XYZ file of C-alpha atoms in Angstrom:
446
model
C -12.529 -109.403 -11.261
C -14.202 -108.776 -7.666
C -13.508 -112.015 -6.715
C -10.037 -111.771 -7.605
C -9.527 -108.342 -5.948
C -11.814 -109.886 -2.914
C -8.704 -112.775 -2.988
C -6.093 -110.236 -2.748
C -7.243 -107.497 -0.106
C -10.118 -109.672 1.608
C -13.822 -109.391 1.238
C -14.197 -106.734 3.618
C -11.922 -104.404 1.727
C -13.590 -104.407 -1.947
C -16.730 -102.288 -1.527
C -19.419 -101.602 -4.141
C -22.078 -99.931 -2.073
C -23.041 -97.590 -4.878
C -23.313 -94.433 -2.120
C -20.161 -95.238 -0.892
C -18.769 -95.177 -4.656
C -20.905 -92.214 -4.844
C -18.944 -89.932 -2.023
C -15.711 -91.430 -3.092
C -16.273 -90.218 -7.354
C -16.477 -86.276 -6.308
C -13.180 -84.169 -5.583
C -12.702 -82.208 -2.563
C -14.328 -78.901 -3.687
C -17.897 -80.861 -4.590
C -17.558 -79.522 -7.911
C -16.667 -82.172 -10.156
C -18.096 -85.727 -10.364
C -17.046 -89.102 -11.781
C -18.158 -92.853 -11.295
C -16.611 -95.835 -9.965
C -17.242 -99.242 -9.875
C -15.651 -100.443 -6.662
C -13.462 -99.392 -4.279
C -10.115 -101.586 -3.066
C -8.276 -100.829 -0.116
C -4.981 -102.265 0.108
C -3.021 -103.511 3.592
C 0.369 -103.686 2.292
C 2.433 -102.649 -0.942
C 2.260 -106.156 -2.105
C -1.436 -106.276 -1.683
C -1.288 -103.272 -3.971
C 0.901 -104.331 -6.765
C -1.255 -107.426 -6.726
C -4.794 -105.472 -6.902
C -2.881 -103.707 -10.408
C -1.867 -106.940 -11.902
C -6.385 -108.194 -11.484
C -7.319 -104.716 -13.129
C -4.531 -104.123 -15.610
C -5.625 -108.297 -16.461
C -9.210 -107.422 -16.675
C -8.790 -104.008 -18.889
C -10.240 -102.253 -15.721
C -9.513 -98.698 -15.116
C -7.839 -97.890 -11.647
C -7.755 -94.149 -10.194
C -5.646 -94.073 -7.173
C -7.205 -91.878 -4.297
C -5.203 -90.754 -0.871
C -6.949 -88.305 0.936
C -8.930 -86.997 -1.680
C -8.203 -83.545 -1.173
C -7.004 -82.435 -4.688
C -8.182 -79.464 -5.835
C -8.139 -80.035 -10.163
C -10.689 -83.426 -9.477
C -7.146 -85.659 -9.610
C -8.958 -88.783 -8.171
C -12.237 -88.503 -9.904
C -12.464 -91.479 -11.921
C -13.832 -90.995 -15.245
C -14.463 -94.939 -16.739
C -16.589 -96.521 -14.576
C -12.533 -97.172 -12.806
C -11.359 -99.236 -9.560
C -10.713 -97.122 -6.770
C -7.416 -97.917 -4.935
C -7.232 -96.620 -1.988
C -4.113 -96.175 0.100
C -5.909 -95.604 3.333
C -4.551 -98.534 5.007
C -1.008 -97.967 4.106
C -0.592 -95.604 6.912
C 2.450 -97.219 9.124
C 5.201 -95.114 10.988
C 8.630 -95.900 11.279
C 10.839 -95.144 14.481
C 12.331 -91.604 13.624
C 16.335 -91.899 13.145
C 17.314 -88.794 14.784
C 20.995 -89.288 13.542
C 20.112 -89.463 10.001
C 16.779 -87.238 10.446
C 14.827 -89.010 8.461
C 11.548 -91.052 8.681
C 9.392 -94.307 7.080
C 6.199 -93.880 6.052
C 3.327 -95.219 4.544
C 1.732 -93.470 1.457
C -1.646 -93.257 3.666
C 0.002 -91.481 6.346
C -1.307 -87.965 6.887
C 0.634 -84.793 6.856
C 0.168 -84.480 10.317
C 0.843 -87.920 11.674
C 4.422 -87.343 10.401
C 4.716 -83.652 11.917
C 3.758 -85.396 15.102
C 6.307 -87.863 14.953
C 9.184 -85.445 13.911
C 8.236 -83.062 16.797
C 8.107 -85.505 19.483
C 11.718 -86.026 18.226
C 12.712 -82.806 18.348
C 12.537 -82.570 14.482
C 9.991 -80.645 11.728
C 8.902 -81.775 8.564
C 9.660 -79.756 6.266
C 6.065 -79.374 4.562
C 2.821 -77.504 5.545
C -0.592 -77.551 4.330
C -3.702 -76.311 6.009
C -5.755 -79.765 4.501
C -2.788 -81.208 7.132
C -4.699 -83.507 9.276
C -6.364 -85.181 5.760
C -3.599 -84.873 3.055
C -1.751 -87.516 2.942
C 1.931 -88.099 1.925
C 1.604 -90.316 -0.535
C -0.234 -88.076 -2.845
C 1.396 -84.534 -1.616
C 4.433 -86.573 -3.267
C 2.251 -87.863 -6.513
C 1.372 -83.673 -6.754
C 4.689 -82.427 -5.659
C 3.075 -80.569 -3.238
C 4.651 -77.086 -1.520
C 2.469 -75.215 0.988
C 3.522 -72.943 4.277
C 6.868 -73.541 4.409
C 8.361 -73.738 1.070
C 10.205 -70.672 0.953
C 12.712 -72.475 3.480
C 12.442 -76.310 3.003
C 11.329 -76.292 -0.887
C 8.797 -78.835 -2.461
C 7.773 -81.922 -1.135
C 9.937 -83.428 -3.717
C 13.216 -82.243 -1.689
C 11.417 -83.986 1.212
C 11.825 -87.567 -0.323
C 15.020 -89.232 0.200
C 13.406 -92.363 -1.732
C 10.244 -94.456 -2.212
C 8.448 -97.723 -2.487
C 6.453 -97.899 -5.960
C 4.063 -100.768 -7.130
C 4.546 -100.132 -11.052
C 1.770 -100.982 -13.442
C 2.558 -103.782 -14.207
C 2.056 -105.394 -11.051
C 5.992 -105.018 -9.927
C 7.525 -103.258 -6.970
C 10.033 -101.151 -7.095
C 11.800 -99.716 -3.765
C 14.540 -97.012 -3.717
C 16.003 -97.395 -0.102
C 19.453 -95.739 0.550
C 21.428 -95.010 3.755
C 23.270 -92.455 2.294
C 22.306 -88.858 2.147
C 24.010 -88.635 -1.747
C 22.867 -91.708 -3.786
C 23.895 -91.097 -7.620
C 23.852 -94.265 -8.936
C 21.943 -94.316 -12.183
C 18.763 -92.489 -12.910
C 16.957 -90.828 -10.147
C 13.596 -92.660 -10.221
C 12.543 -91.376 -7.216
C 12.153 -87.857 -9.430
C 10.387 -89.204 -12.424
C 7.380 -90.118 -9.661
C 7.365 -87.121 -7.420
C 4.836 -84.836 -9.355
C 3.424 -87.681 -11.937
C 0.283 -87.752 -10.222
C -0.097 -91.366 -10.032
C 0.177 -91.663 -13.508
C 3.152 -93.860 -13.732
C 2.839 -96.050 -10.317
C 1.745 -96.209 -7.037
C 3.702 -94.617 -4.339
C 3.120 -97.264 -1.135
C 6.025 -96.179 0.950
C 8.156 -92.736 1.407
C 11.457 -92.061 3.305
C 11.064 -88.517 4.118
C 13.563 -85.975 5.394
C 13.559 -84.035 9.029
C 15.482 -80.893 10.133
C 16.341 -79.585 12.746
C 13.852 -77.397 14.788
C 14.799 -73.668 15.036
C 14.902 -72.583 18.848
C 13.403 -68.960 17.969
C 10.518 -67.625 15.303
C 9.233 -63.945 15.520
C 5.819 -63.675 13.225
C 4.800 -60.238 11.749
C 1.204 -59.755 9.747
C 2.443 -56.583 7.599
C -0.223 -54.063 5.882
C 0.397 -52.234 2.491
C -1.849 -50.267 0.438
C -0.153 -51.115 -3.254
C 0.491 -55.495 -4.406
C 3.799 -53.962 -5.950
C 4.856 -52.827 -2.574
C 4.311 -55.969 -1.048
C 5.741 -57.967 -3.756
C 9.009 -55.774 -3.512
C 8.746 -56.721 0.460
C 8.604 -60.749 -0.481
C 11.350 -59.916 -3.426
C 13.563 -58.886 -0.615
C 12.461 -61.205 1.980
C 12.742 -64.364 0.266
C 16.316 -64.511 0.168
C 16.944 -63.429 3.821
C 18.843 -66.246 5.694
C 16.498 -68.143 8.544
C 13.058 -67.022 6.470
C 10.188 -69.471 7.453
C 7.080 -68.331 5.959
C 5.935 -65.377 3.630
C 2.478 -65.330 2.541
C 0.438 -63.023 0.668
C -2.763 -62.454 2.231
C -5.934 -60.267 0.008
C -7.438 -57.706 2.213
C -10.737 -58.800 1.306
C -10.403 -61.909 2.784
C -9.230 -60.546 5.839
C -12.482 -58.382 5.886
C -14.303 -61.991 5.474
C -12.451 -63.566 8.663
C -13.429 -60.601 10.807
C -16.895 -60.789 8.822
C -17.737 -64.547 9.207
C -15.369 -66.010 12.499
C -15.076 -63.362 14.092
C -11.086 -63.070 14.196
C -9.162 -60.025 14.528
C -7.336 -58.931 11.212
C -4.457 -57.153 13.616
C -3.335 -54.527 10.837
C -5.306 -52.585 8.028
C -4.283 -52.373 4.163
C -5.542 -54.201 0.632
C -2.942 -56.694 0.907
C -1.217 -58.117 4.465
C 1.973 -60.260 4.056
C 2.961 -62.467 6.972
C 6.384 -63.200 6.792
C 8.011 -65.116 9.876
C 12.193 -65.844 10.567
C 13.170 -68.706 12.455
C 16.712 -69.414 14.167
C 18.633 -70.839 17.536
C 18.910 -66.761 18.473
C 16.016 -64.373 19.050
C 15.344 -62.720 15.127
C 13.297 -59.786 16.795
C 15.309 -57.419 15.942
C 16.291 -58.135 12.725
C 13.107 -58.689 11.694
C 12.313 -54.893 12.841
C 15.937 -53.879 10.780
C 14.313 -55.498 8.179
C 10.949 -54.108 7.745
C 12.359 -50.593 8.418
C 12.040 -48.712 4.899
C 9.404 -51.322 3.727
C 6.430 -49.611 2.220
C 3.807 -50.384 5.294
C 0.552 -49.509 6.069
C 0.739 -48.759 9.050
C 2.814 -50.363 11.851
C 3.149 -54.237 11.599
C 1.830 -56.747 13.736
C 4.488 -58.714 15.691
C 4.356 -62.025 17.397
C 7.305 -63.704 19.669
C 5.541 -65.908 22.144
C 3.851 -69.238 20.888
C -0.082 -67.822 21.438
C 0.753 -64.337 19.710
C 1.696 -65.938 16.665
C -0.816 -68.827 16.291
C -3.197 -65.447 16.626
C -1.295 -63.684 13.358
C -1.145 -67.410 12.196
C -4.850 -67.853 12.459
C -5.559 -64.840 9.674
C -3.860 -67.219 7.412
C -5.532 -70.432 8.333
C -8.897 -69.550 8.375
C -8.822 -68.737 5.050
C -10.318 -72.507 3.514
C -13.139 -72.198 6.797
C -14.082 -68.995 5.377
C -14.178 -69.849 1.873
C -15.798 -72.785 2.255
C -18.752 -70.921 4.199
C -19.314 -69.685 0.290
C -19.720 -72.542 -1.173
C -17.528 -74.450 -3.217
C -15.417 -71.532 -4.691
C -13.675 -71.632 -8.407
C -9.698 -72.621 -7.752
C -6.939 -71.021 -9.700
C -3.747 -72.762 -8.443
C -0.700 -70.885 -10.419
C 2.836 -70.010 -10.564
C 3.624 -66.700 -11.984
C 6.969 -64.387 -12.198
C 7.102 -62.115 -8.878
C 7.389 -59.161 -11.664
C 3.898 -60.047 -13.064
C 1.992 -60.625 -9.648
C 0.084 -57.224 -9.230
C -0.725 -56.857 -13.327
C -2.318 -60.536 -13.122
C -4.394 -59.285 -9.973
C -5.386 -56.399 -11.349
C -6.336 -57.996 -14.644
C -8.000 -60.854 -13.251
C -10.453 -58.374 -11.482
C -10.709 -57.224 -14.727
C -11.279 -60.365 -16.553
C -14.045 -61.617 -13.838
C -15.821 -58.623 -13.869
C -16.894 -59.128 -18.156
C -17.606 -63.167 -17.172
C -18.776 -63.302 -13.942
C -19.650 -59.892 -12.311
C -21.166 -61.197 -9.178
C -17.626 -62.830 -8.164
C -15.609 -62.128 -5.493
C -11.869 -62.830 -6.239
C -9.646 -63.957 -3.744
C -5.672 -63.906 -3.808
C -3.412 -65.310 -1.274
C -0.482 -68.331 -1.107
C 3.751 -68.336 -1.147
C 4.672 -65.197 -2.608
C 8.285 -65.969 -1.959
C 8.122 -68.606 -4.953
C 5.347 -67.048 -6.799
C 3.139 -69.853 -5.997
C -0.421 -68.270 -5.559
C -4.085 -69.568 -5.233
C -6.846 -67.513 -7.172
C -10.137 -68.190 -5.099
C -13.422 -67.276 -7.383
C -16.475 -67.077 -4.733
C -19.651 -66.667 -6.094
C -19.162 -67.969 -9.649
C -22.203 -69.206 -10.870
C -22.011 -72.989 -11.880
C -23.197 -72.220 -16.087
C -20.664 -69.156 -15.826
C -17.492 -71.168 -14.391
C -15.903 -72.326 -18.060
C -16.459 -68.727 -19.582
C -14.369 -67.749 -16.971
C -11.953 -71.246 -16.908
C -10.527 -70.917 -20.015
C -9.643 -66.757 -20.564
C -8.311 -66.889 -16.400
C -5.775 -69.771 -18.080
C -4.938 -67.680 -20.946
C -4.452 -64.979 -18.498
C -1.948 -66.707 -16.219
C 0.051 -68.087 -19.378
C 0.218 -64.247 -20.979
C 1.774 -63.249 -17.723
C 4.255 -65.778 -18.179
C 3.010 -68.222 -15.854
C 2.003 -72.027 -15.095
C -0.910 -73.261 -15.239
C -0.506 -75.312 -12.387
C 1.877 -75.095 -9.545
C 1.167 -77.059 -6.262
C -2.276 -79.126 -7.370
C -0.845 -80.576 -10.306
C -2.755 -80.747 -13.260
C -5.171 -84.046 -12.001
C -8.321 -84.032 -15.129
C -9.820 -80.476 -14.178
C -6.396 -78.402 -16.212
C -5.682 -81.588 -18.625
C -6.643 -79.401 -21.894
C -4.555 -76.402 -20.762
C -1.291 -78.579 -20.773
C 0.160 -76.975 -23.821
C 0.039 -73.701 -22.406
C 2.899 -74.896 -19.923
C 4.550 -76.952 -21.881
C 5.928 -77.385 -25.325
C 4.764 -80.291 -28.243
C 8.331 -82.008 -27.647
C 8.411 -81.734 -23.545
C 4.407 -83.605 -23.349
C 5.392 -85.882 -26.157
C 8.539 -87.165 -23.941
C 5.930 -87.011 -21.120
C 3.622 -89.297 -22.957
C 6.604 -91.434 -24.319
C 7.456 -92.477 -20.306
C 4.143 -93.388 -19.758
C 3.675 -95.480 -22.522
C 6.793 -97.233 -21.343
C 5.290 -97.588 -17.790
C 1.824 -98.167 -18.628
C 1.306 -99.128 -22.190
C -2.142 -99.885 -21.861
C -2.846 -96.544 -20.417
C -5.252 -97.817 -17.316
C -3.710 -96.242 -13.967
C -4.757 -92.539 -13.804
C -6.079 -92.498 -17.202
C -7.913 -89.365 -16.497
C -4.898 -87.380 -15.168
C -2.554 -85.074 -16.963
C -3.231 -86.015 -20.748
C -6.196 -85.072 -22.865
């Protein structure tokens, strides 16, 4: 078989150093840890349709890795798999600035794209702080949201179509000119958010907008989570809203703590919430936050450096964690109405497990989309907690997974998101795909 693969990608691209295949089988947080017998790196879509036809031949195992920053262990192979890479798939096409829309290759990164859209005058519609690593390909495979969801949606709304080398060695390619294509079944849905588990995405043609002329950023304070959740409530359906993120106060004690960055206003929970427009939204924005339940007056920025300040409470948050260690990541979608009870309870829920923890809570309150950051969980303590924190987030109504997707790490708490019938059609779609059940094989399904 690595003479095959060696055939199709070129000697220099098949690797089997076992340290190399040791620092590509562990996920992003360090935590979890797989093994691999090579790793393939593909130059072209055909290259990679080819490299599934050796392994699906050979009864080989294939986990497809992008960047590798997943956060539920989504490329950590489990049977001894072929690594496919899609690090060389990382072409640009020529932005069309009529059509605002761009080509790219899965193995672009986040912010190669946001670089080629602004130097056109144009923003992706997608944010992530892993930007400069992520890349598109699998922040499509994960339906991935981030910073600016609230206003452009999921990366799913993003994709105007895709390239996709099936498994059984086949490539499909959804390419259309026009903004509305209905003809047949939208395929370019059914692999947004499979996680690799149906195909490989190769190529993307992503959508642009328009850049707003204005933003205003404010970093609000509030003693009580129901306040602030009232505040997003509202804010989330305001016309030209950009950002709203929920930000724990205890983290913002951290940043001052640990980087040394100003946390500009006091309270238990900040929310920074920014507008965007071709007029000046300063003074709506203060219209707005008059009668808001504050703590305190709000910090405001209008001028580029004051917000990347406010901005940089927000994004230090991963350099800060990370200065603890690997933390424990809750990545959930819960009900605005059930936010501050899950908070509270969650406290609650750590302290009987794990009373040495520090919880965390921030992420896109506008959708509900939040990220439950554990620090200080002891390794032999992490699936006491694992389990009743899932049980948790489904008694308040929620997903178990929102922006991560579900990769190996969540697989068993599946049914607590959805029904026998809905994974059974699930299943049934990927037995069409993949009958043999190689690609991804240790994603989504128990």
């Amino acid at each position: 078989m690595l003479r095959a693969l060696e055939t199709v990608v070129g000697p220099g691209h098949v690797v089997t150093d076992p340290d190399i295949l040791a620092g590509r089988a562990v996920d992003y947080t360090g935590r979890y840890r797989g093994r691999a017998g090579a790793l393939v790196r593909p130059g072209s879509a055909e290259e990679v349709a080819a490299v599934l036809r050796v392994c699906r031949d050979a009864g080989a195992h294939v986990t497809v890795q992008g960047g590798r920053t997943s956060l539920v262990a989504g490329t950590v192979p489990e049977h001894d798999d072929v690594l496919l890479s899609t690090e060389r798939l990382r072409a640009l096409g020529d932005v069309d600035t009529l059509e605002r829309r761009v080509q790219a290759g899965a193995g672009a990164t986040l912010a190669a794209v946001q670089h080629a859209g602004a130097a056109a005058g144009l923003v992706f519609g997608v944010d992530l702080a892993a930007r400069d690593t992520a890349t598109v390909g699998g922040m499509a495979s994960t339906n991935a949201g981030g910073l600016r969801t609230v206003r452009y949606g999921n990366m799913g709304e993003q994709v105007l179509g895709l390239q996709v080398a099936l498994p059984d060695g086949s490539l499909l390619r959804r390419h259309s000119l026009v903004r509305s294509d209905n003809t047949g079944y939208d395929l370019p849905a059914l692999f947004v958010g499979a996680e690799g588990t149906l195909g490989v995405i190769t190529a993307l043609d992503l959508r642009l907008h328009p850049t707003p002329s204005h933003r205003v950023t404010a970093v609000c304070g509030f003693a009580d989570l129901e306040a602030l959740v009232a505040a997003g409530r509202m804010f989330r359906d305001v016309d030209g809203i950009a950002a709203l993120e929920l930000i724990d106060g205890r983290a913002g004690a951290l940043i001052r703590q640990h980087l040394g960055v100003a946390v500009p206003v006091d309270g238990d929970w900040m929310l920074l919430v920014e507008l965007a427009a071709d007029h000046d939204q300063s003074d709506r924005l203060a219209d707005l936050l008059d009668g808001v339940q504050l703590c305190g007056e709000p910090a405001v920025g209008v001028d580029v450096a004051a917000r990347q300040r406010l901005w940089q409470v927000r994004e230090s948050l991963a350099e800060v964690l990370g200065s603890y260690g690997p933390p424990l990541k809750f990545d959930v979608s819960l009900p605005l109405s059930a936010i501050a009870g899950f908070a509270r309870d969650a406290v609650a829920l750590l302290g009987t497990h794990a009373p040495d923890a520090l919880p965390l809570l921030f992420g896109h309150v506008g959708e509900g989309n939040l990220h439950l950051n554990v620090l200080r969980c002891p390794v032999e303590r992490e699936q006491a907690v694992y389990g009743p924190m899932m049980e948790l987030i489904a008694g308040c109504g929620g997903n178990v997974s929102s922006e991560h997707g579900v990769g190996s790490r969540k697989r068993p708490y599946l049914g607590m998101s959805r029904e026998p019938a809905d994974i059974a059609a699930m299943r049934a779609v990927k037995a069409a795909l993949d009958p043999t059940g190689y690609l991804n094989a240790a994603v989504l399904f128990v």
